[in-house]
Short mmCIF file of N, CA and C in Angstrom, two decimals:
data_model
loop_
_atom_site.label_atom_id
_atom_site.label_comp_id
_atom_site.label_asym_id
_atom_site.label_seq_id
_atom_site.Cartn_x
_atom_site.Cartn_y
_atom_site.Cartn_z
N MET A 8 9.18 36.75 -15.34
CA MET A 8 9.66 36.75 -13.98
C MET A 8 8.53 37.08 -13.02
N PHE A 9 7.75 38.13 -13.35
CA PHE A 9 6.67 38.56 -12.49
C PHE A 9 5.63 37.45 -12.33
N SER A 10 5.27 36.75 -13.41
CA SER A 10 4.26 35.70 -13.34
C SER A 10 4.75 34.50 -12.52
N LYS A 11 6.04 34.21 -12.56
CA LYS A 11 6.59 33.13 -11.73
C LYS A 11 6.49 33.48 -10.26
N SER A 12 6.69 34.73 -9.91
CA SER A 12 6.58 35.17 -8.51
C SER A 12 5.15 35.03 -8.02
N ILE A 13 4.21 35.42 -8.88
CA ILE A 13 2.79 35.30 -8.51
C ILE A 13 2.42 33.82 -8.35
N LEU A 14 2.85 32.98 -9.27
CA LEU A 14 2.58 31.55 -9.18
C LEU A 14 3.16 30.96 -7.90
N ALA A 15 4.36 31.33 -7.56
CA ALA A 15 4.99 30.83 -6.33
C ALA A 15 4.19 31.27 -5.10
N ALA A 16 3.72 32.51 -5.09
CA ALA A 16 2.93 33.01 -3.96
C ALA A 16 1.62 32.25 -3.84
N VAL A 17 0.96 31.99 -4.97
CA VAL A 17 -0.30 31.24 -4.96
C VAL A 17 -0.06 29.84 -4.43
N LEU A 18 1.01 29.18 -4.86
CA LEU A 18 1.30 27.83 -4.39
C LEU A 18 1.57 27.81 -2.89
N VAL A 19 2.29 28.78 -2.39
CA VAL A 19 2.57 28.85 -0.96
C VAL A 19 1.29 29.07 -0.18
N LEU A 20 0.45 29.98 -0.65
CA LEU A 20 -0.79 30.29 0.06
C LEU A 20 -1.81 29.16 -0.02
N SER A 21 -1.75 28.32 -1.06
CA SER A 21 -2.71 27.24 -1.19
C SER A 21 -2.22 25.94 -0.60
N ALA A 22 -1.01 25.90 -0.07
CA ALA A 22 -0.47 24.69 0.54
C ALA A 22 -1.24 24.35 1.80
N THR A 23 -1.16 23.08 2.22
CA THR A 23 -1.84 22.64 3.43
C THR A 23 -1.33 23.44 4.61
N PRO A 24 -2.24 24.04 5.37
CA PRO A 24 -1.81 24.83 6.51
C PRO A 24 -1.26 23.96 7.63
N ALA A 25 -0.67 24.60 8.63
CA ALA A 25 -0.06 23.87 9.74
C ALA A 25 -1.10 23.36 10.73
N PHE A 26 -2.36 23.62 10.47
CA PHE A 26 -3.42 23.08 11.30
C PHE A 26 -4.36 22.32 10.39
N ALA A 27 -4.98 21.26 10.92
CA ALA A 27 -5.77 20.40 10.06
C ALA A 27 -7.26 20.70 10.10
N ASP A 28 -7.78 21.20 11.21
CA ASP A 28 -9.21 21.42 11.32
C ASP A 28 -9.69 22.43 10.28
N HIS A 29 -10.94 22.29 9.87
CA HIS A 29 -11.49 23.17 8.86
C HIS A 29 -12.94 23.50 9.19
N MET A 30 -13.27 24.78 9.22
CA MET A 30 -14.64 25.22 9.46
C MET A 30 -15.25 25.69 8.16
N GLY A 31 -16.22 24.96 7.68
CA GLY A 31 -16.93 25.32 6.47
C GLY A 31 -18.18 26.11 6.81
N PRO A 32 -19.10 26.23 5.84
CA PRO A 32 -20.36 26.93 6.09
C PRO A 32 -21.11 26.24 7.25
N ASN A 33 -21.66 27.01 8.13
CA ASN A 33 -22.38 26.50 9.30
C ASN A 33 -21.49 25.66 10.22
N GLY A 34 -20.19 25.90 10.17
CA GLY A 34 -19.25 25.15 11.00
C GLY A 34 -19.52 25.29 12.48
N ASP A 35 -19.91 26.49 12.92
CA ASP A 35 -20.21 26.70 14.34
C ASP A 35 -21.41 25.86 14.77
N LYS A 36 -22.42 25.79 13.90
CA LYS A 36 -23.60 24.97 14.20
C LYS A 36 -23.20 23.50 14.32
N PHE A 37 -22.36 23.02 13.39
CA PHE A 37 -21.94 21.62 13.45
C PHE A 37 -21.10 21.35 14.70
N TYR A 38 -20.24 22.29 15.06
CA TYR A 38 -19.42 22.13 16.27
C TYR A 38 -20.33 21.93 17.49
N ASP A 39 -21.37 22.74 17.59
CA ASP A 39 -22.33 22.61 18.69
C ASP A 39 -23.09 21.28 18.60
N GLU A 40 -23.51 20.92 17.40
CA GLU A 40 -24.23 19.65 17.21
C GLU A 40 -23.37 18.47 17.61
N ALA A 41 -22.08 18.50 17.26
CA ALA A 41 -21.17 17.42 17.63
C ALA A 41 -21.07 17.29 19.15
N ALA A 42 -21.06 18.41 19.84
CA ALA A 42 -21.03 18.36 21.31
C ALA A 42 -22.30 17.72 21.84
N HIS A 43 -23.43 18.00 21.23
CA HIS A 43 -24.70 17.42 21.67
C HIS A 43 -24.73 15.91 21.43
N PHE A 44 -24.34 15.46 20.23
CA PHE A 44 -24.42 14.02 20.02
C PHE A 44 -23.33 13.26 20.77
N THR A 45 -22.21 13.90 21.05
CA THR A 45 -21.20 13.26 21.89
C THR A 45 -21.72 13.08 23.30
N ALA A 46 -22.35 14.10 23.85
CA ALA A 46 -22.91 13.99 25.21
C ALA A 46 -24.03 12.96 25.26
N ALA A 47 -24.86 12.92 24.23
CA ALA A 47 -25.99 11.99 24.21
C ALA A 47 -25.56 10.55 23.98
N CYS A 48 -24.41 10.36 23.35
CA CYS A 48 -23.97 9.01 22.98
C CYS A 48 -22.70 8.58 23.69
N ASN A 49 -22.43 9.13 24.87
CA ASN A 49 -21.20 8.77 25.56
C ASN A 49 -21.34 7.49 26.37
N GLN A 50 -22.50 6.91 26.41
CA GLN A 50 -22.74 5.62 27.06
C GLN A 50 -22.78 4.53 25.98
N THR A 51 -23.20 3.35 26.34
CA THR A 51 -23.30 2.28 25.34
C THR A 51 -24.44 2.52 24.37
N ALA A 52 -25.52 3.19 24.82
CA ALA A 52 -26.63 3.52 23.94
C ALA A 52 -26.84 5.03 23.97
N CYS A 53 -27.23 5.58 22.84
CA CYS A 53 -27.48 7.02 22.75
C CYS A 53 -28.82 7.36 23.39
N ARG A 54 -28.90 8.57 23.92
CA ARG A 54 -30.17 9.09 24.45
C ARG A 54 -30.90 9.83 23.33
N ALA A 55 -32.22 9.67 23.30
CA ALA A 55 -33.06 10.32 22.30
C ALA A 55 -32.84 11.83 22.35
N PRO A 56 -32.87 12.49 21.24
CA PRO A 56 -33.26 12.04 19.91
C PRO A 56 -32.10 11.52 19.06
N TYR A 57 -30.95 11.25 19.68
CA TYR A 57 -29.76 10.84 18.92
C TYR A 57 -29.64 9.33 18.82
N SER A 58 -29.01 8.89 17.74
CA SER A 58 -28.64 7.49 17.56
C SER A 58 -27.33 7.45 16.78
N ALA A 59 -26.67 6.33 16.83
CA ALA A 59 -25.39 6.18 16.14
C ALA A 59 -25.34 4.81 15.48
N ALA A 60 -24.60 4.72 14.37
CA ALA A 60 -24.44 3.45 13.67
C ALA A 60 -23.04 3.39 13.08
N ILE A 61 -22.39 2.25 13.23
CA ILE A 61 -21.11 2.03 12.57
C ILE A 61 -21.40 1.80 11.09
N VAL A 62 -20.85 2.66 10.24
CA VAL A 62 -21.10 2.55 8.81
C VAL A 62 -19.86 2.12 8.04
N TYR A 63 -18.71 2.10 8.74
CA TYR A 63 -17.48 1.63 8.12
C TYR A 63 -16.55 1.15 9.22
N SER A 64 -15.91 0.02 8.98
CA SER A 64 -14.92 -0.49 9.93
C SER A 64 -13.95 -1.41 9.21
N GLN A 65 -12.67 -1.27 9.54
CA GLN A 65 -11.65 -2.18 9.02
C GLN A 65 -11.78 -3.55 9.69
N THR A 66 -12.02 -3.54 11.02
CA THR A 66 -12.09 -4.77 11.80
C THR A 66 -13.21 -4.66 12.81
N PRO A 67 -14.30 -5.40 12.73
CA PRO A 67 -14.64 -6.32 11.63
C PRO A 67 -14.99 -5.53 10.37
N ARG A 68 -14.89 -6.17 9.25
CA ARG A 68 -15.10 -5.50 7.97
C ARG A 68 -16.57 -5.11 7.79
N VAL A 69 -16.82 -3.80 7.71
CA VAL A 69 -18.15 -3.24 7.49
C VAL A 69 -17.98 -2.09 6.51
N ASN A 70 -18.86 -2.02 5.51
CA ASN A 70 -18.86 -0.86 4.61
C ASN A 70 -20.27 -0.59 4.14
N ARG A 71 -20.91 0.37 4.81
CA ARG A 71 -22.25 0.81 4.44
C ARG A 71 -22.24 2.24 3.91
N LEU A 72 -21.07 2.72 3.54
CA LEU A 72 -20.94 4.08 3.01
C LEU A 72 -21.10 4.07 1.50
N GLU A 73 -21.74 5.10 0.97
CA GLU A 73 -21.75 5.29 -0.47
C GLU A 73 -20.33 5.62 -0.90
N GLN A 74 -19.97 5.28 -2.12
CA GLN A 74 -18.61 5.49 -2.60
C GLN A 74 -18.16 6.94 -2.48
N ASN A 75 -19.02 7.89 -2.85
CA ASN A 75 -18.65 9.31 -2.77
C ASN A 75 -18.38 9.73 -1.33
N SER A 76 -19.21 9.26 -0.41
CA SER A 76 -19.01 9.59 1.01
C SER A 76 -17.71 8.99 1.53
N ALA A 77 -17.45 7.74 1.16
CA ALA A 77 -16.21 7.09 1.60
C ALA A 77 -14.99 7.84 1.07
N GLU A 78 -15.03 8.25 -0.18
CA GLU A 78 -13.91 9.00 -0.76
C GLU A 78 -13.72 10.35 -0.07
N ALA A 79 -14.82 11.04 0.21
CA ALA A 79 -14.73 12.33 0.90
C ALA A 79 -14.15 12.16 2.30
N LEU A 80 -14.58 11.13 3.00
CA LEU A 80 -14.06 10.88 4.36
C LEU A 80 -12.59 10.47 4.34
N ARG A 81 -12.19 9.71 3.35
CA ARG A 81 -10.77 9.34 3.22
C ARG A 81 -9.92 10.59 2.95
N THR A 82 -10.45 11.50 2.18
CA THR A 82 -9.74 12.76 1.93
C THR A 82 -9.57 13.53 3.23
N VAL A 83 -10.62 13.57 4.05
CA VAL A 83 -10.53 14.25 5.34
C VAL A 83 -9.49 13.56 6.23
N THR A 84 -9.46 12.22 6.25
CA THR A 84 -8.48 11.53 7.10
C THR A 84 -7.05 11.90 6.71
N SER A 85 -6.79 11.93 5.42
CA SER A 85 -5.44 12.30 4.96
C SER A 85 -5.10 13.73 5.32
N TYR A 86 -6.07 14.62 5.16
CA TYR A 86 -5.86 16.02 5.49
C TYR A 86 -5.61 16.19 6.99
N GLN A 87 -6.40 15.51 7.81
CA GLN A 87 -6.25 15.63 9.26
C GLN A 87 -4.89 15.09 9.73
N ALA A 88 -4.42 14.02 9.13
CA ALA A 88 -3.15 13.42 9.55
C ALA A 88 -1.95 14.30 9.21
N GLN A 89 -2.11 15.30 8.35
CA GLN A 89 -0.98 16.16 7.97
C GLN A 89 -0.41 16.92 9.16
N ILE A 90 -1.22 17.19 10.16
CA ILE A 90 -0.75 17.93 11.33
C ILE A 90 0.24 17.11 12.15
N TRP A 91 0.23 15.80 12.00
CA TRP A 91 1.10 14.95 12.81
C TRP A 91 2.57 15.31 12.66
N SER A 92 2.97 15.85 11.51
CA SER A 92 4.38 16.23 11.33
C SER A 92 4.76 17.34 12.30
N ASP A 93 3.80 18.16 12.72
CA ASP A 93 4.06 19.23 13.68
C ASP A 93 3.75 18.83 15.12
N THR A 94 3.18 17.65 15.31
CA THR A 94 2.81 17.22 16.67
C THR A 94 3.54 15.93 17.02
N ILE A 95 2.87 14.81 16.96
CA ILE A 95 3.43 13.55 17.44
C ILE A 95 4.68 13.12 16.67
N LEU A 96 4.75 13.41 15.38
CA LEU A 96 5.93 13.02 14.60
C LEU A 96 7.10 13.96 14.81
N GLY A 97 6.88 15.03 15.55
CA GLY A 97 7.98 15.93 15.92
C GLY A 97 8.77 15.37 17.09
N GLY A 98 8.32 14.25 17.63
CA GLY A 98 8.99 13.63 18.77
C GLY A 98 9.63 12.31 18.38
N ASP A 99 9.36 11.29 19.18
CA ASP A 99 10.03 9.99 19.04
C ASP A 99 9.26 8.99 18.18
N TYR A 100 8.58 9.45 17.16
CA TYR A 100 7.80 8.54 16.32
C TYR A 100 8.07 8.79 14.85
N TYR A 101 7.97 7.73 14.08
CA TYR A 101 8.14 7.79 12.63
C TYR A 101 6.95 7.05 12.04
N ALA A 102 6.29 7.62 11.04
CA ALA A 102 5.12 6.99 10.43
C ALA A 102 5.37 6.66 8.97
N ALA A 103 4.66 5.64 8.50
CA ALA A 103 4.82 5.17 7.12
C ALA A 103 4.26 6.16 6.11
N GLY A 104 3.32 7.01 6.53
CA GLY A 104 2.81 8.04 5.64
C GLY A 104 1.60 7.65 4.82
N ARG A 105 1.04 6.47 5.07
CA ARG A 105 -0.18 6.05 4.36
C ARG A 105 -1.32 6.01 5.38
N THR A 106 -2.16 7.03 5.35
CA THR A 106 -3.25 7.13 6.31
C THR A 106 -4.37 6.16 5.93
N ARG A 107 -4.84 5.43 6.92
CA ARG A 107 -5.92 4.46 6.74
C ARG A 107 -7.14 4.93 7.52
N MET A 108 -8.30 4.85 6.90
CA MET A 108 -9.55 5.12 7.61
C MET A 108 -9.92 3.82 8.32
N ASP A 109 -9.94 3.86 9.66
CA ASP A 109 -10.21 2.65 10.44
C ASP A 109 -11.69 2.43 10.69
N SER A 110 -12.40 3.51 11.03
CA SER A 110 -13.82 3.35 11.31
C SER A 110 -14.56 4.67 11.12
N VAL A 111 -15.85 4.54 10.87
CA VAL A 111 -16.73 5.70 10.73
C VAL A 111 -18.03 5.37 11.46
N VAL A 112 -18.40 6.26 12.38
CA VAL A 112 -19.69 6.18 13.05
C VAL A 112 -20.53 7.34 12.54
N ALA A 113 -21.75 7.02 12.09
CA ALA A 113 -22.68 8.06 11.65
C ALA A 113 -23.61 8.38 12.81
N TYR A 114 -23.85 9.66 13.04
CA TYR A 114 -24.75 10.12 14.10
C TYR A 114 -26.01 10.68 13.47
N PHE A 115 -27.14 10.38 14.10
CA PHE A 115 -28.43 10.82 13.61
C PHE A 115 -29.18 11.54 14.72
N LYS A 116 -29.95 12.53 14.34
CA LYS A 116 -30.89 13.19 15.25
C LYS A 116 -32.25 12.89 14.65
N LYS A 117 -33.01 12.07 15.35
CA LYS A 117 -34.22 11.45 14.80
C LYS A 117 -33.75 10.64 13.60
N ASP A 118 -34.21 10.94 12.40
CA ASP A 118 -33.77 10.18 11.21
C ASP A 118 -32.82 10.96 10.31
N ARG A 119 -32.35 12.12 10.78
CA ARG A 119 -31.51 12.99 9.95
C ARG A 119 -30.04 12.82 10.33
N LEU A 120 -29.20 12.57 9.33
CA LEU A 120 -27.75 12.48 9.55
C LEU A 120 -27.24 13.83 10.01
N VAL A 121 -26.54 13.86 11.16
CA VAL A 121 -26.02 15.13 11.67
C VAL A 121 -24.49 15.16 11.70
N GLY A 122 -23.83 14.03 11.44
CA GLY A 122 -22.38 14.05 11.40
C GLY A 122 -21.76 12.68 11.47
N TYR A 123 -20.45 12.68 11.32
CA TYR A 123 -19.66 11.45 11.38
C TYR A 123 -18.56 11.62 12.41
N LYS A 124 -18.13 10.51 12.97
CA LYS A 124 -16.91 10.49 13.77
C LYS A 124 -16.01 9.45 13.10
N ILE A 125 -14.84 9.90 12.68
CA ILE A 125 -13.93 9.02 11.96
C ILE A 125 -12.70 8.73 12.82
N ARG A 126 -12.19 7.52 12.68
CA ARG A 126 -10.93 7.13 13.32
C ARG A 126 -9.99 6.74 12.19
N TYR A 127 -8.78 7.27 12.24
CA TYR A 127 -7.81 7.03 11.18
C TYR A 127 -6.45 6.79 11.80
N SER A 128 -5.58 6.11 11.05
CA SER A 128 -4.28 5.75 11.62
C SER A 128 -3.24 5.54 10.52
N GLU A 129 -2.00 5.46 10.98
CA GLU A 129 -0.88 5.10 10.10
C GLU A 129 0.03 4.14 10.85
N LYS A 130 0.61 3.22 10.11
CA LYS A 130 1.65 2.36 10.67
C LYS A 130 2.78 3.26 11.15
N ALA A 131 3.32 2.97 12.34
CA ALA A 131 4.34 3.85 12.91
C ALA A 131 5.31 3.07 13.77
N TRP A 132 6.40 3.72 14.15
CA TRP A 132 7.42 3.14 15.01
C TRP A 132 7.77 4.12 16.11
N ASN A 133 7.98 3.60 17.31
CA ASN A 133 8.50 4.39 18.42
C ASN A 133 10.02 4.33 18.30
N THR A 134 10.65 5.45 18.09
CA THR A 134 12.10 5.49 17.84
C THR A 134 12.90 5.90 19.08
N SER A 135 12.24 5.98 20.24
CA SER A 135 12.93 6.48 21.43
C SER A 135 13.96 5.50 22.00
N ASN A 136 13.79 4.21 21.75
CA ASN A 136 14.70 3.21 22.33
C ASN A 136 15.31 2.31 21.28
N CYS A 137 15.70 2.88 20.15
CA CYS A 137 16.31 2.07 19.10
C CYS A 137 17.35 2.92 18.37
N ALA A 138 18.04 2.31 17.45
CA ALA A 138 19.14 3.00 16.74
C ALA A 138 18.65 3.61 15.44
N PHE A 139 17.52 4.31 15.49
CA PHE A 139 16.97 4.95 14.29
C PHE A 139 17.85 6.12 13.89
N ASN A 140 18.27 6.13 12.62
CA ASN A 140 19.15 7.20 12.14
C ASN A 140 18.49 8.08 11.09
N GLY A 141 17.15 8.01 10.99
CA GLY A 141 16.44 8.81 10.02
C GLY A 141 16.15 8.08 8.72
N LYS A 142 16.75 6.90 8.55
CA LYS A 142 16.51 6.12 7.34
C LYS A 142 15.62 4.93 7.69
N ARG A 143 14.71 4.63 6.77
CA ARG A 143 13.70 3.60 7.01
C ARG A 143 14.30 2.23 7.35
N ASP A 144 15.43 1.88 6.76
CA ASP A 144 16.01 0.56 7.04
C ASP A 144 16.53 0.43 8.46
N SER A 145 16.68 1.52 9.19
CA SER A 145 17.14 1.44 10.58
C SER A 145 15.98 1.27 11.58
N LEU A 146 14.76 1.10 11.09
CA LEU A 146 13.60 0.93 11.97
C LEU A 146 13.45 -0.50 12.49
N LYS A 147 14.27 -1.42 12.02
CA LYS A 147 14.12 -2.84 12.37
C LYS A 147 14.11 -3.09 13.87
N GLY A 148 14.85 -2.37 14.66
CA GLY A 148 14.88 -2.59 16.10
C GLY A 148 13.92 -1.72 16.89
N CYS A 149 13.08 -0.96 16.18
CA CYS A 149 12.15 -0.04 16.85
C CYS A 149 10.80 -0.71 17.09
N GLN A 150 10.10 -0.27 18.12
CA GLN A 150 8.79 -0.81 18.45
C GLN A 150 7.78 -0.35 17.39
N GLU A 151 7.09 -1.34 16.81
CA GLU A 151 6.13 -1.05 15.76
C GLU A 151 4.73 -0.92 16.35
N GLY A 152 3.92 -0.06 15.75
CA GLY A 152 2.54 0.12 16.19
C GLY A 152 1.78 0.99 15.21
N ARG A 153 0.83 1.75 15.73
CA ARG A 153 0.06 2.66 14.90
C ARG A 153 -0.15 3.97 15.63
N ILE A 154 -0.14 5.06 14.89
CA ILE A 154 -0.58 6.35 15.40
C ILE A 154 -2.03 6.48 14.95
N SER A 155 -2.92 6.79 15.89
CA SER A 155 -4.32 6.93 15.53
C SER A 155 -4.90 8.19 16.15
N GLU A 156 -6.00 8.64 15.56
CA GLU A 156 -6.66 9.86 16.00
C GLU A 156 -8.11 9.79 15.54
N GLU A 157 -8.97 10.63 16.15
CA GLU A 157 -10.37 10.68 15.77
C GLU A 157 -10.77 12.13 15.50
N SER A 158 -11.69 12.29 14.56
CA SER A 158 -12.21 13.61 14.20
C SER A 158 -13.70 13.54 13.94
N TYR A 159 -14.35 14.68 14.09
CA TYR A 159 -15.75 14.84 13.73
C TYR A 159 -15.82 15.46 12.34
N VAL A 160 -16.80 15.02 11.54
CA VAL A 160 -16.96 15.52 10.18
C VAL A 160 -18.43 15.82 9.94
N SER A 161 -18.71 16.99 9.38
CA SER A 161 -20.09 17.37 9.08
C SER A 161 -20.62 16.54 7.90
N PRO A 162 -21.94 16.43 7.78
CA PRO A 162 -22.52 15.63 6.69
C PRO A 162 -22.16 16.13 5.29
N ASP A 163 -21.83 17.42 5.16
CA ASP A 163 -21.43 17.95 3.85
C ASP A 163 -19.91 17.89 3.65
N PHE A 164 -19.20 17.34 4.65
CA PHE A 164 -17.74 17.15 4.61
C PHE A 164 -16.96 18.46 4.57
N GLN A 165 -17.61 19.59 4.82
CA GLN A 165 -16.96 20.90 4.75
C GLN A 165 -16.37 21.35 6.09
N THR A 166 -16.87 20.78 7.18
CA THR A 166 -16.36 21.12 8.51
C THR A 166 -15.86 19.84 9.17
N PHE A 167 -14.65 19.91 9.71
CA PHE A 167 -14.11 18.76 10.45
C PHE A 167 -13.09 19.27 11.44
N PHE A 168 -13.02 18.56 12.56
CA PHE A 168 -12.09 18.96 13.61
C PHE A 168 -11.75 17.74 14.47
N THR A 169 -10.56 17.78 15.02
CA THR A 169 -10.05 16.69 15.85
C THR A 169 -10.82 16.61 17.15
N ASP A 170 -11.12 15.39 17.57
CA ASP A 170 -11.71 15.16 18.89
C ASP A 170 -10.60 15.43 19.89
N GLU A 171 -10.77 16.45 20.71
CA GLU A 171 -9.72 16.86 21.64
C GLU A 171 -9.38 15.78 22.66
N GLU A 172 -10.28 14.82 22.86
CA GLU A 172 -10.01 13.72 23.80
C GLU A 172 -9.42 12.51 23.10
N ARG A 173 -9.33 12.55 21.78
CA ARG A 173 -8.79 11.42 21.00
C ARG A 173 -7.75 11.91 20.00
N GLN A 174 -6.88 12.82 20.45
CA GLN A 174 -5.83 13.33 19.57
C GLN A 174 -4.80 12.26 19.31
N ALA A 175 -3.94 12.49 18.36
CA ALA A 175 -2.97 11.50 17.91
C ALA A 175 -2.19 10.88 19.06
N GLY A 176 -2.16 9.56 19.04
CA GLY A 176 -1.41 8.81 20.04
C GLY A 176 -0.86 7.54 19.42
N PHE A 177 0.21 7.04 19.98
CA PHE A 177 0.86 5.82 19.49
C PHE A 177 0.41 4.65 20.34
N SER A 178 0.15 3.52 19.70
CA SER A 178 -0.18 2.29 20.41
C SER A 178 0.52 1.13 19.73
N ALA A 179 1.13 0.26 20.54
CA ALA A 179 1.76 -0.95 20.02
C ALA A 179 0.81 -2.13 20.12
N ASP A 180 -0.40 -1.92 20.61
CA ASP A 180 -1.37 -2.98 20.83
C ASP A 180 -2.15 -3.23 19.55
N PHE A 181 -1.74 -4.24 18.79
CA PHE A 181 -2.41 -4.57 17.53
C PHE A 181 -3.68 -5.36 17.76
N SER A 182 -3.89 -5.88 18.98
CA SER A 182 -5.09 -6.67 19.25
C SER A 182 -6.35 -5.81 19.19
N LEU A 183 -6.22 -4.49 19.25
CA LEU A 183 -7.37 -3.60 19.18
C LEU A 183 -7.92 -3.50 17.77
N GLY A 184 -7.20 -3.97 16.80
CA GLY A 184 -7.67 -3.96 15.43
C GLY A 184 -7.52 -2.63 14.73
N THR A 185 -7.92 -1.53 15.36
CA THR A 185 -7.86 -0.23 14.70
C THR A 185 -6.75 0.64 15.27
N ASN A 186 -6.05 0.19 16.23
CA ASN A 186 -4.93 0.98 16.74
C ASN A 186 -3.74 0.62 15.96
#
């Protein structure tokens, strides 16, 4: 009996928390670095010493990521999307639950990788103006689209946080490719 109680406590404490961001070793340094490369690259071209490159994209299809890096970033996308149940999915939206990594931009300071910016999404429906009753088969009359969000990820994948200006939002515009 005692060991079952301990096991239950460990499982509860190790469950995904209600927040998705994660600060790993040197997380504060990466947070500051992300602010620097965001400021330097907020135009069409980055200002020195920063540069950026698209290393992964669903549309158009690009994949310049090593397999281990791609897997680590996909893990981060799934982890980050878990917060949606407490945010956007707490309202008038329903999501399919399969998070897709839409794009990855790698940021460099001189020739050194300093971080990634990832965009991820899930197929979703706006249920505010339809007869959704909580069951998937009632989504037929609901507006279909995608919930998408962006996050910054450190090169060691240990620190990641949501871009506060690109938090989860719903879009019915499929012409954007990644929305």
